[in-house]
Coordinates of C-alpha atoms and ligand atoms in Angstrom, one line a residue:
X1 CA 0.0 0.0 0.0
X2 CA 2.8 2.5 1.5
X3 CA 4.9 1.3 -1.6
X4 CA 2.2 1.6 -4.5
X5 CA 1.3 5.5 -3.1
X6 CA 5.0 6.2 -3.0
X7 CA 4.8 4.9 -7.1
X8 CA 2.0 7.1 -7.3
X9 CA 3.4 10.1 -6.0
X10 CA 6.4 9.9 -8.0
X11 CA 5.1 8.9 -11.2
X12 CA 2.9 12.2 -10.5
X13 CA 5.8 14.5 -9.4
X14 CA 7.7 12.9 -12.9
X15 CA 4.6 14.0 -14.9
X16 CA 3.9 17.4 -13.6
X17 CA 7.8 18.1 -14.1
X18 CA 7.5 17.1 -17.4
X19 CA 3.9 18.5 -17.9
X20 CA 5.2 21.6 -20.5
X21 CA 3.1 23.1 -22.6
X22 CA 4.7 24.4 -25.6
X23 CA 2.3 24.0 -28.5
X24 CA 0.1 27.0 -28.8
X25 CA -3.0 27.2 -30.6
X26 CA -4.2 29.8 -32.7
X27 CA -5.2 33.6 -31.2
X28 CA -9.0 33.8 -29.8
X29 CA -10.6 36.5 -28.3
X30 CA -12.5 35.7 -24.7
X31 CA -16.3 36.6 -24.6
X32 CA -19.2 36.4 -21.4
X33 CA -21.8 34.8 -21.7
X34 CA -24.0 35.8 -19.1
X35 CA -27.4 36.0 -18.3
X36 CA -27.0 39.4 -17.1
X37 CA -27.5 41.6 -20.5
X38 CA -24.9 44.1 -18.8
X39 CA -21.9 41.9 -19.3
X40 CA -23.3 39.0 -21.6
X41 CA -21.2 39.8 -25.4
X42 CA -18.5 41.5 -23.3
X43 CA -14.5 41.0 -24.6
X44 CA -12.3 40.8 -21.6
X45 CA -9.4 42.4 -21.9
X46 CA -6.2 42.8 -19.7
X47 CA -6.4 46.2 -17.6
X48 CA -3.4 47.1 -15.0
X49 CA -3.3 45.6 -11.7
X50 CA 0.9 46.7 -11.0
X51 CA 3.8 46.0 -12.8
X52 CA 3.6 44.1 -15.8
X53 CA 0.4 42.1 -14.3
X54 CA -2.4 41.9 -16.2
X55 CA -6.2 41.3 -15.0
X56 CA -9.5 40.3 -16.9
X57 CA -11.4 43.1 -17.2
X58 CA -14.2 43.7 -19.3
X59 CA -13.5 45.2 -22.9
X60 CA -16.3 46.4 -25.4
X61 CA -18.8 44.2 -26.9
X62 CA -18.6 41.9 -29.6
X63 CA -21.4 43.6 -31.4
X64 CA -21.9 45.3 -35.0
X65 CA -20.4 46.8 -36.3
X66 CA -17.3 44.8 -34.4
X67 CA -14.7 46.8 -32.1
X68 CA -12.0 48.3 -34.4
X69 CA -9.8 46.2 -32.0
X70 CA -10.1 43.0 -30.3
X71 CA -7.2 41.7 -27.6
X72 CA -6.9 38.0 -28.4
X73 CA -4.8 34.9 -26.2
X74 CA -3.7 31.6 -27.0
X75 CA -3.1 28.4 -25.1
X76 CA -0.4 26.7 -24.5
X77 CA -0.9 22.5 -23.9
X78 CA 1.4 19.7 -24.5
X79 CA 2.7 18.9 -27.9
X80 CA 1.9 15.0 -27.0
X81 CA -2.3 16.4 -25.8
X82 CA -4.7 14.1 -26.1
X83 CA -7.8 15.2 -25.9
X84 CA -9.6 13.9 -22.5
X85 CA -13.2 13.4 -22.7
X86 CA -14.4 14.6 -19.7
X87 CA -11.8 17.4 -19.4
X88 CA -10.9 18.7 -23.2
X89 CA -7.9 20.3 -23.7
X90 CA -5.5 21.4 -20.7
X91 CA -3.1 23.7 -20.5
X92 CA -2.0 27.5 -19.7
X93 CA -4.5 30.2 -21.2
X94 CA -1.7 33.2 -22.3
X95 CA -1.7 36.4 -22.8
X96 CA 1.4 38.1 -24.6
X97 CA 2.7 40.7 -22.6
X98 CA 4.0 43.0 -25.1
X99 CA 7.6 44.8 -23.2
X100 CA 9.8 46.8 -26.0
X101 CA 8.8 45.2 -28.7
X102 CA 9.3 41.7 -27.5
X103 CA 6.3 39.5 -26.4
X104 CA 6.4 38.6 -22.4
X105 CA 4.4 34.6 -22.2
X106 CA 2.0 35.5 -19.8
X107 CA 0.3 32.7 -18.5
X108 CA -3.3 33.3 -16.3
X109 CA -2.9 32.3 -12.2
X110 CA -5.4 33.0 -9.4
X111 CA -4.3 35.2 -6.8
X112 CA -6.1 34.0 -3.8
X113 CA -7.2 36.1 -0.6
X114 CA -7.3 33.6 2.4
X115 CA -10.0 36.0 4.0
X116 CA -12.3 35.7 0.7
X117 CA -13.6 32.8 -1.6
X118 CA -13.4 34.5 -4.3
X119 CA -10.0 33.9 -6.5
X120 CA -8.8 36.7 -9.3
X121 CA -7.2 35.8 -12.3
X122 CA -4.3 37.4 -13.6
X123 CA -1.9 37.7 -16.6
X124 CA 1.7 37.4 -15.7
X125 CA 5.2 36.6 -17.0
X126 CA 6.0 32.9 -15.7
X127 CA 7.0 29.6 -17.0
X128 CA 4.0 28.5 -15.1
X129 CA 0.6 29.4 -14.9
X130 CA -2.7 27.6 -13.5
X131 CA -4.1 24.9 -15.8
X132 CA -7.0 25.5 -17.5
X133 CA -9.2 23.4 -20.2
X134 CA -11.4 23.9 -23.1
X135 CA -14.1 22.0 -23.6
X136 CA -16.1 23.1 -27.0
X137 CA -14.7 26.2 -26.5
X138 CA -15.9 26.6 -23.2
X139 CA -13.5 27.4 -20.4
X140 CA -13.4 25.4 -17.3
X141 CA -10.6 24.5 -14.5
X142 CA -9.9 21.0 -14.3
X143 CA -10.0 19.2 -10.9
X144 CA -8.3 15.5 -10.1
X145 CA -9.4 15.4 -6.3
X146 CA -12.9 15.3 -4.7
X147 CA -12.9 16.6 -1.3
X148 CA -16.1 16.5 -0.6
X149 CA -15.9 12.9 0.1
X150 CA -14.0 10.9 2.9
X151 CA -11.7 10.4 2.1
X152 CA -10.9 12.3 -0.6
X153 CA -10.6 10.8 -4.1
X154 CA -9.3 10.9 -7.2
X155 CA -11.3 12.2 -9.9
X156 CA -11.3 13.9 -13.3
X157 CA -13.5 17.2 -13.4
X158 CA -13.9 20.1 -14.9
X159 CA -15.5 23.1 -13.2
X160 CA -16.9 26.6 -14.3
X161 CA -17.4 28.7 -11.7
X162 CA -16.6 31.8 -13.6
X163 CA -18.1 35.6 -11.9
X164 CA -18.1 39.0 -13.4
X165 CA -17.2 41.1 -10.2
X166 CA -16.2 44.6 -8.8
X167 CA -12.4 42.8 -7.7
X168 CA -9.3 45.0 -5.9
X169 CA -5.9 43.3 -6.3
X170 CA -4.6 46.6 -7.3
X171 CA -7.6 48.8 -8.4
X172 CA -11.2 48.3 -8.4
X173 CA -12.5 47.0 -11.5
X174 CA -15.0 45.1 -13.2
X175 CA -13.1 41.7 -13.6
X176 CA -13.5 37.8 -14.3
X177 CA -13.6 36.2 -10.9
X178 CA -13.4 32.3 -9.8
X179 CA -15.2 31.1 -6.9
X180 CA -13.9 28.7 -4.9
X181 CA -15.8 25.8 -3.9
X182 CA -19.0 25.7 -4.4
X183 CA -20.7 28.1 -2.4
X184 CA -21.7 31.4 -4.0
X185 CA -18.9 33.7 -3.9
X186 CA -19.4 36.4 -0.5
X187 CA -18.4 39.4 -3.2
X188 CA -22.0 40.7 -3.3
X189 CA -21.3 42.6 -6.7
X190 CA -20.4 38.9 -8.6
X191 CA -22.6 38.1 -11.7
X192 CA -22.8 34.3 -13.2
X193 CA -20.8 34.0 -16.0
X194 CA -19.2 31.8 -18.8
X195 CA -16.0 32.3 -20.6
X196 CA -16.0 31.1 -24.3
X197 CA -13.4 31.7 -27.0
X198 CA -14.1 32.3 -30.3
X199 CA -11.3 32.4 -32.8
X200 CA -9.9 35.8 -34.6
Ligands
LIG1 C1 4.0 29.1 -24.7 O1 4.4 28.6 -25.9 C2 5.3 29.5 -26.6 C3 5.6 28.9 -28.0 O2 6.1 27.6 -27.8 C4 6.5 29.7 -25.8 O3 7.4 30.7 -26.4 C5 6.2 30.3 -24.4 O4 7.3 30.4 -23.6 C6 5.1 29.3 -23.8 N1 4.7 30.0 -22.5 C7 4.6 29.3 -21.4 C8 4.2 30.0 -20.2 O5 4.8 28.1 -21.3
LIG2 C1 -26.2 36.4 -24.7 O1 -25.6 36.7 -25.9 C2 -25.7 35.6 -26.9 C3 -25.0 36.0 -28.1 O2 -23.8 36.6 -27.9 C4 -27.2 35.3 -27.1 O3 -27.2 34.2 -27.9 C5 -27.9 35.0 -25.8 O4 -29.3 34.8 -26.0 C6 -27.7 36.1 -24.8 N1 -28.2 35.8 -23.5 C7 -29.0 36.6 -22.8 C8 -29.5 36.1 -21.5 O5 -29.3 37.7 -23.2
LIG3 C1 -26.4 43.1 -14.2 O1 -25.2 43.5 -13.6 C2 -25.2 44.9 -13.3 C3 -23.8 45.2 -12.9 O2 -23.4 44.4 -11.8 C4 -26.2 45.2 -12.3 O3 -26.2 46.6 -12.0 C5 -27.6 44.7 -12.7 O4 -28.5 44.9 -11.7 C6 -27.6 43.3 -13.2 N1 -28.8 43.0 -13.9 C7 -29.5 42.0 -13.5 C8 -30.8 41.8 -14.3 O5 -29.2 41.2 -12.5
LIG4 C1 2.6 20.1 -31.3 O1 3.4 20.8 -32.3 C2 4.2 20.0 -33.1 C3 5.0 20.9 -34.0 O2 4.2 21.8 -34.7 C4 3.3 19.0 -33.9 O3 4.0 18.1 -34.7 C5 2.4 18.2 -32.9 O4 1.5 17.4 -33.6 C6 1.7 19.2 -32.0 N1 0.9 18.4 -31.0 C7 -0.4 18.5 -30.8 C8 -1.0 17.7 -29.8 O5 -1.1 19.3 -31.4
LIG5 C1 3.2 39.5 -30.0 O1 1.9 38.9 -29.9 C2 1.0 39.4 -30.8 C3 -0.3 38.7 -30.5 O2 -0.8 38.9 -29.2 C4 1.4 39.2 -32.2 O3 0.5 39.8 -33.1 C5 2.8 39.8 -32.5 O4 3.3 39.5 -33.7 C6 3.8 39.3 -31.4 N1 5.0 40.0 -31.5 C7 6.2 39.4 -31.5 C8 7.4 40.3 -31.6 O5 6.3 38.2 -31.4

């Protein structure tokens, strides 16, 4: 028993290590979908939240005539992906960071508040980034542990808990949000919301 977990924990800390994800796919721009009219057809695009960090905020919408211009992304996922079922495609969403003419890989991570459920996701240089998936162009955060069990299992999910909120990690805007757990995020300004890409 002690032996096979020790397998199992190696053979995971061997794949995340190897886990890089340097095929990118082509530019998309990210849209809401939301069933408030406010925000549903919104772009989100990057606003300043300090030095070369990037969050979601929301851009124009996709309307007619279409915005002059429309910040796109890419993600990055392994060049050996297959795609999961249940999970679609993992890997870093990215924004490119451009810094004096160069492009800075930004991929998107959560900065978390231990006082609030309610995650913010943010552009920034790295080599790493939190994994995200597409599924039908939908995008989700895969999970491989259910905790609301004892004990806790292993098991392939994929979550949207996506919320279009008044967020400070920085300045007060109206950003993409991720709720954590399931319980309604205590941010009383958070709308319900979807992220979909749609390519450029
Ligand atoms: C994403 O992929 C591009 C192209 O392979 C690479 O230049 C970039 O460093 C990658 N970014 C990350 C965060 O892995
Ligand atoms: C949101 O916008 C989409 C098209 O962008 C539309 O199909 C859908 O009906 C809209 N939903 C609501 C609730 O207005
Ligand atoms: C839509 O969101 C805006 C901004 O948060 C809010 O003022 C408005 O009341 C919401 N509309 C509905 C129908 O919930
Ligand atoms: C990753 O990119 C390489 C080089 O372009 C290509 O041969 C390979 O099929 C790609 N892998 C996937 C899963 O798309
Ligand atoms: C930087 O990225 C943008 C897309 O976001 C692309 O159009 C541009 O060509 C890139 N510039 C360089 C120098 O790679």
């Amino acid at each position: 028993m002690r032996t096979s977990t020790l397998a199992g924990l190696m053979a995971l800390a061997a794949s995340s290590t190897t886990a890089q994800f340097v095929n990118t796919t082509a530019p998309f721009a990210l849209l809401v979908l939301s069933q408030n009219e406010t925000y549903n057809g919104t772009t989100i695009s990057p606003c300043h939240e300090g030095a070369a960090i990037e969050g979601l905020c929301i851009g124009t919408k996709l309307g007619s005539p279409p915005p002059a211009f429309v910040q796109t992304y890419t993600q990055n996922y392994s060049a050996s992906a297959t795609v999961d079922p249940t999970i679609g495609v993992v890997g870093y969403l990215i924004f490119d960071l451009p810094v004096s003419g160069l492009n800075e890989s930004s991929p998107m991570s959560f900065a978390y508040n231990p006082s609030s459920n309610v995650a913010v996701p943010l552009f920034e240089p790295s080599e790493s980034g939190q994994e995200v998936a597409f599924h039908e162009d939908q995008l989700f955060i895969p999970s491989f542990t259910n905790d609301q069990v004892t004990p806790p299992t292993f098991e392939e999910n994929v979550f949207d808990r996506w919320y279009i909120c008044n967020t400070n990690v920085g300045y007060n805007y109206i950003t993409v949000a991720w709720a954590l757990g399931d319980a309604a995020p205590q941010n009383p300004s958070c709308v319900k919301a979807s992220i979909r890409r749609v390519f450029v």
